[in-house]
Amino acid sequence: VCALSKRAVILQSSDILAYNELPLHQANSINGNANGNGNSVGGITAMASKSSAPQNIIANAGLSYEDVLNDDFQFDMDGHDVMVFLHIQKTGGTSFGRHLVRDLDLKRPCECQRQRKRCYCFRPHRNENWLFSRYSTGWKCGLHADWTELTSCVDVELDKNEGETAKRRYFYISLLRQPIARYMSEYRHVRRGATWKGSRHWCLGRQATAAELPACYKGNDWLDVDLDQFAGCESNLAANRADPHAGRSRLVGCYNKSSMPAHEQDRVMLSHAKRNLAAMSYFGLTEYQKVNVPVHFEETFNLRFAIPFEQHNTTISATAVQNLRPDQKRRIEKLNSLDIELYAFAKTLLFQR
């Protein structure tokens, strides 16, 4: 895996353009290199000579894990370092987010307001945010913002929030969960009446249209939906939540499904998600919190949790997976095939680290 340690090279390059602007042999090279091993970077870089305009696929993407490892750096709470949490639905991110604002051993602990889901996570000597997350800043970039939305939004929102422009270093973090259990958890959540209406689905300066993302239900929610109906909606974004790690970029025509064949779009998105995940400062797996939090997160950022994490191996969703009919399980596995491949990639990479 190439973790792209020198992010400035990508940020300043103009080598990523719309898929449908490429000659056929170059378009095919993307898919040929998206081979499931994360080796997609070469195919994208090969486009440089044909580019006509810059495309900041990962603008403000921050420092990678490799940067952190090789540069022997320390997260500077007194400087302009900001931790950005990419929170994917039903991965345990709510619990992890609470740990970040309540349980870190800090010189100036986050100040959490009673009866409110908001904490002030300021630097030791001034009122500037070092954490960009649901509990510290709210959903400033939209509900469960994806990679594209976050990287194009965080800097602007922090400037507005703090009333000044600063040259910040960003460190992106995220959690992944076993895809079938995660899908079943989201299904149960929606069945109880939850919606993601606050999601922006933003790409290239605009939101996805109703034609690009048709609603799966009429009315205010999808209360009491059965599993077969839930899985049968083609525009249901519960499937393949790996997309937030890739973001909906110009490279795949944003939410325009007619921009390229679906299977080619999937491979490009998966390749992009693997690259971004590998280049994040930190990612963890919900099923291995005892491993990735004490060992990986704390050593990466040189920060310590005052309260240890608990590992919940048995969940209602895991039981629901066991109770699926064989045909339902096959269908859900097919719907989440990209997530399954990304999760296997992430698990291997995590334990290598």
XYZ file of N, CA, C and O in Angstrom, residues 21 30 33 57 61 63 71 75 80 93 106 128 157 160 165 179 189 201 216 229 246 277 294 314 319 329:
104
model
N -13.988 12.339 -19.222
C -13.149 13.188 -20.062
C -11.919 12.430 -20.548
O -11.146 12.929 -21.347
N -7.648 2.857 -14.822
C -8.072 3.017 -13.430
C -8.587 1.699 -12.899
O -8.210 1.231 -11.835
N -6.009 -1.014 -12.381
C -5.163 -0.859 -11.205
C -5.934 -0.978 -9.918
O -5.347 -1.126 -8.857
N -9.394 16.431 -5.167
C -10.112 15.283 -4.635
C -9.916 15.189 -3.126
O -10.814 14.836 -2.402
N -6.476 17.397 3.051
C -6.601 16.010 3.492
C -5.765 15.694 4.720
O -5.921 14.640 5.311
N -2.363 15.175 7.403
C -1.185 14.326 7.470
C -1.594 12.858 7.494
O -2.578 12.485 8.123
N 7.982 11.029 10.514
C 8.476 12.341 10.919
C 8.637 12.478 12.431
O 9.021 13.528 12.920
N 1.374 15.323 18.252
C 0.179 16.135 18.052
C 0.291 17.372 18.937
O 0.433 17.270 20.159
N -1.583 24.487 15.901
C -2.781 24.572 15.070
C -3.189 23.200 14.538
O -3.774 23.095 13.461
N -19.300 4.979 16.260
C -18.697 6.304 16.279
C -19.242 7.212 17.355
O -18.528 8.085 17.861
N -6.163 15.265 29.406
C -5.679 16.490 28.780
C -5.347 17.560 29.824
O -5.915 17.570 30.917
N -9.574 27.844 20.942
C -9.604 27.333 19.581
C -9.806 25.826 19.629
O -9.262 25.146 20.502
N -15.201 26.180 7.885
C -16.042 26.219 9.074
C -15.260 26.629 10.312
O -15.759 27.379 11.160
N -14.709 30.365 10.174
C -15.926 31.080 10.563
C -16.144 30.995 12.064
O -16.509 31.980 12.714
N -8.332 33.280 10.059
C -7.743 32.241 9.230
C -6.459 31.744 9.881
O -5.662 32.537 10.378
N -19.166 -5.168 7.849
C -20.200 -4.555 7.013
C -21.613 -5.106 7.170
O -22.575 -4.336 7.145
N -32.120 0.735 12.869
C -32.213 2.141 13.259
C -33.276 2.863 12.418
O -34.099 3.623 12.943
N -25.045 15.273 0.953
C -24.723 14.621 -0.318
C -24.166 15.651 -1.298
O -24.687 15.878 -2.386
N -36.386 6.617 -0.886
C -36.807 5.218 -0.766
C -38.199 5.081 -0.161
O -38.772 3.993 -0.168
N -37.804 -5.045 1.713
C -38.109 -3.744 1.111
C -36.934 -2.787 1.282
O -36.578 -2.040 0.368
N -14.258 7.303 0.431
C -13.851 7.742 -0.900
C -14.367 9.147 -1.176
O -13.691 9.963 -1.770
N -8.200 5.689 3.146
C -8.134 5.024 4.441
C -6.689 4.777 4.856
O -6.300 5.031 6.000
N -6.169 1.457 22.696
C -5.021 1.612 23.593
C -3.686 1.614 22.859
O -2.791 2.379 23.189
N -20.922 -9.068 21.551
C -22.254 -9.556 21.220
C -23.208 -8.382 21.121
O -23.383 -7.645 22.088
N -26.767 -10.770 16.341
C -27.797 -11.805 16.455
C -28.728 -11.772 15.252
O -29.125 -12.816 14.724
N -29.132 -13.128 3.336
C -27.711 -12.919 3.616
C -26.925 -12.743 2.324
O -26.053 -11.863 2.225
